[in-house]
Amino acid sequence: MENLNEVWQTSVNGQIYETDFAGLVEWIAGGALQPQDKVRKGNLRWIEAEKIPALHRFFNAREVETGNQLVTSTNIQ
């Protein structure tokens, strides 16, 4: 289980943003954080978001709106 209060950083298009774990989840759901974007917790090394085990289920559960129907896919990235 992730500590929801820990500070995470993400590097997107040369900009660094800080948030907590819940913020990362929101960014994934909104499409702002992509699997290839770099993230790190605290002072750990930068790594692609898709390589963080705790984030897998959020990338896999992302929903895509198609017309009036919502489709959940485990393959959409």
PDB file of C-alpha atoms in Angstrom:
ATOM      1  CA  MET A   1       0.000   0.000   0.000  1.00  0.00           C
ATOM      2  CA  GLU A   2       1.328   3.416  -0.969  1.00  0.00           C
ATOM      3  CA  ASN A   3       1.752   6.180   1.583  1.00  0.00           C
ATOM      4  CA  LEU A   4      -0.700   8.712   0.170  1.00  0.00           C
ATOM      5  CA  ASN A   5       1.137  11.642   1.765  1.00  0.00           C
ATOM      6  CA  GLU A   6       4.544  10.998   0.189  1.00  0.00           C
ATOM      7  CA  VAL A   7       5.678  13.576  -2.329  1.00  0.00           C
ATOM      8  CA  TRP A   8       6.062  12.373  -5.899  1.00  0.00           C
ATOM      9  CA  GLN A   9       7.589  14.288  -8.771  1.00  0.00           C
ATOM     10  CA  THR A  10       6.901  13.874 -12.451  1.00  0.00           C
ATOM     11  CA  SER A  11       8.835  15.245 -15.387  1.00  0.00           C
ATOM     12  CA  VAL A  12       6.627  16.062 -18.375  1.00  0.00           C
ATOM     13  CA  ASN A  13       7.891  18.033 -21.383  1.00  0.00           C
ATOM     14  CA  GLY A  14      10.837  19.384 -19.407  1.00  0.00           C
ATOM     15  CA  GLN A  15       8.686  20.626 -16.522  1.00  0.00           C
ATOM     16  CA  ILE A  16       8.752  19.083 -13.036  1.00  0.00           C
ATOM     17  CA  TYR A  17       5.528  18.834 -11.041  1.00  0.00           C
ATOM     18  CA  GLU A  18       4.977  17.666  -7.460  1.00  0.00           C
ATOM     19  CA  THR A  19       1.963  15.849  -6.066  1.00  0.00           C
ATOM     20  CA  ASP A  20       1.000  13.014  -3.778  1.00  0.00           C
ATOM     21  CA  PHE A  21       0.084   9.492  -4.906  1.00  0.00           C
ATOM     22  CA  ALA A  22      -3.598  10.394  -5.242  1.00  0.00           C
ATOM     23  CA  GLY A  23      -2.591  13.246  -7.532  1.00  0.00           C
ATOM     24  CA  LEU A  24      -0.725  10.833  -9.801  1.00  0.00           C
ATOM     25  CA  VAL A  25      -3.838   8.672  -9.987  1.00  0.00           C
ATOM     26  CA  GLU A  26      -5.943  11.704 -10.951  1.00  0.00           C
ATOM     27  CA  TRP A  27      -3.426  12.682 -13.629  1.00  0.00           C
ATOM     28  CA  ILE A  28      -3.509   9.165 -15.066  1.00  0.00           C
ATOM     29  CA  ALA A  29      -7.317   9.166 -15.140  1.00  0.00           C
ATOM     30  CA  GLY A  30      -7.313  12.537 -16.881  1.00  0.00           C
ATOM     31  CA  GLY A  31      -4.648  11.530 -19.386  1.00  0.00           C
ATOM     32  CA  ALA A  32      -2.120  14.085 -18.127  1.00  0.00           C
ATOM     33  CA  LEU A  33       0.328  11.411 -16.952  1.00  0.00           C
ATOM     34  CA  GLN A  34       1.322   8.900 -19.597  1.00  0.00           C
ATOM     35  CA  PRO A  35       3.042   5.539 -19.041  1.00  0.00           C
ATOM     36  CA  GLN A  36       6.317   6.792 -20.560  1.00  0.00           C
ATOM     37  CA  ASP A  37       6.476   9.956 -18.410  1.00  0.00           C
ATOM     38  CA  LYS A  38       9.201   9.927 -15.756  1.00  0.00           C
ATOM     39  CA  VAL A  39       8.283   9.914 -12.072  1.00  0.00           C
ATOM     40  CA  ARG A  40      10.104   9.548  -8.786  1.00  0.00           C
ATOM     41  CA  LYS A  41       9.270   9.350  -5.104  1.00  0.00           C
ATOM     42  CA  GLY A  42      11.343  11.501  -2.806  1.00  0.00           C
ATOM     43  CA  ASN A  43      14.985  11.432  -3.885  1.00  0.00           C
ATOM     44  CA  LEU A  44      14.826   8.102  -5.705  1.00  0.00           C
ATOM     45  CA  ARG A  45      15.897   7.869  -9.335  1.00  0.00           C
ATOM     46  CA  TRP A  46      13.610   8.844 -12.207  1.00  0.00           C
ATOM     47  CA  ILE A  47      11.716   5.944 -13.785  1.00  0.00           C
ATOM     48  CA  GLU A  48       8.932   5.592 -16.339  1.00  0.00           C
ATOM     49  CA  ALA A  49       5.515   5.714 -14.652  1.00  0.00           C
ATOM     50  CA  GLU A  50       4.529   2.398 -16.247  1.00  0.00           C
ATOM     51  CA  LYS A  51       7.334   0.678 -14.307  1.00  0.00           C
ATOM     52  CA  ILE A  52       5.834   1.615 -10.925  1.00  0.00           C
ATOM     53  CA  PRO A  53       3.871  -1.475  -9.800  1.00  0.00           C
ATOM     54  CA  ALA A  54       1.416   0.570  -7.700  1.00  0.00           C
ATOM     55  CA  LEU A  55       0.407   2.553 -10.819  1.00  0.00           C
ATOM     56  CA  HIS A  56      -0.230  -0.428 -13.128  1.00  0.00           C
ATOM     57  CA  ARG A  57      -3.860  -0.865 -12.180  1.00  0.00           C
ATOM     58  CA  PHE A  58      -4.600   2.808 -12.784  1.00  0.00           C
ATOM     59  CA  PHE A  59      -3.100   2.772 -16.266  1.00  0.00           C
ATOM     60  CA  ASN A  60      -4.916  -0.486 -16.999  1.00  0.00           C
ATOM     61  CA  ALA A  61      -8.265   0.770 -15.719  1.00  0.00           C
ATOM     62  CA  ARG A  62      -8.297   4.002 -17.691  1.00  0.00           C
ATOM     63  CA  GLU A  63     -11.612   4.533 -19.381  1.00  0.00           C
ATOM     64  CA  VAL A  64     -12.074   5.813 -22.912  1.00  0.00           C
ATOM     65  CA  GLU A  65     -15.265   7.538 -23.953  1.00  0.00           C
ATOM     66  CA  THR A  66     -16.588   6.291 -27.281  1.00  0.00           C
ATOM     67  CA  GLY A  67     -19.808   8.047 -28.225  1.00  0.00           C
ATOM     68  CA  ASN A  68     -22.279   7.699 -25.352  1.00  0.00           C
ATOM     69  CA  GLN A  69     -20.634   4.544 -24.113  1.00  0.00           C
ATOM     70  CA  LEU A  70     -17.720   4.143 -21.679  1.00  0.00           C
ATOM     71  CA  VAL A  71     -15.376   1.281 -22.400  1.00  0.00           C
ATOM     72  CA  THR A  72     -12.863   0.014 -19.848  1.00  0.00           C
ATOM     73  CA  SER A  73      -9.791  -1.624 -21.322  1.00  0.00           C
ATOM     74  CA  THR A  74      -6.790  -3.319 -19.818  1.00  0.00           C
ATOM     75  CA  ASN A  75      -4.831  -2.678 -23.007  1.00  0.00           C
ATOM     76  CA  ILE A  76      -5.323   1.057 -23.553  1.00  0.00           C
ATOM     77  CA  GLN A  77      -2.242   3.157 -22.884  1.00  0.00           C
TER      78      GLN A  77
END
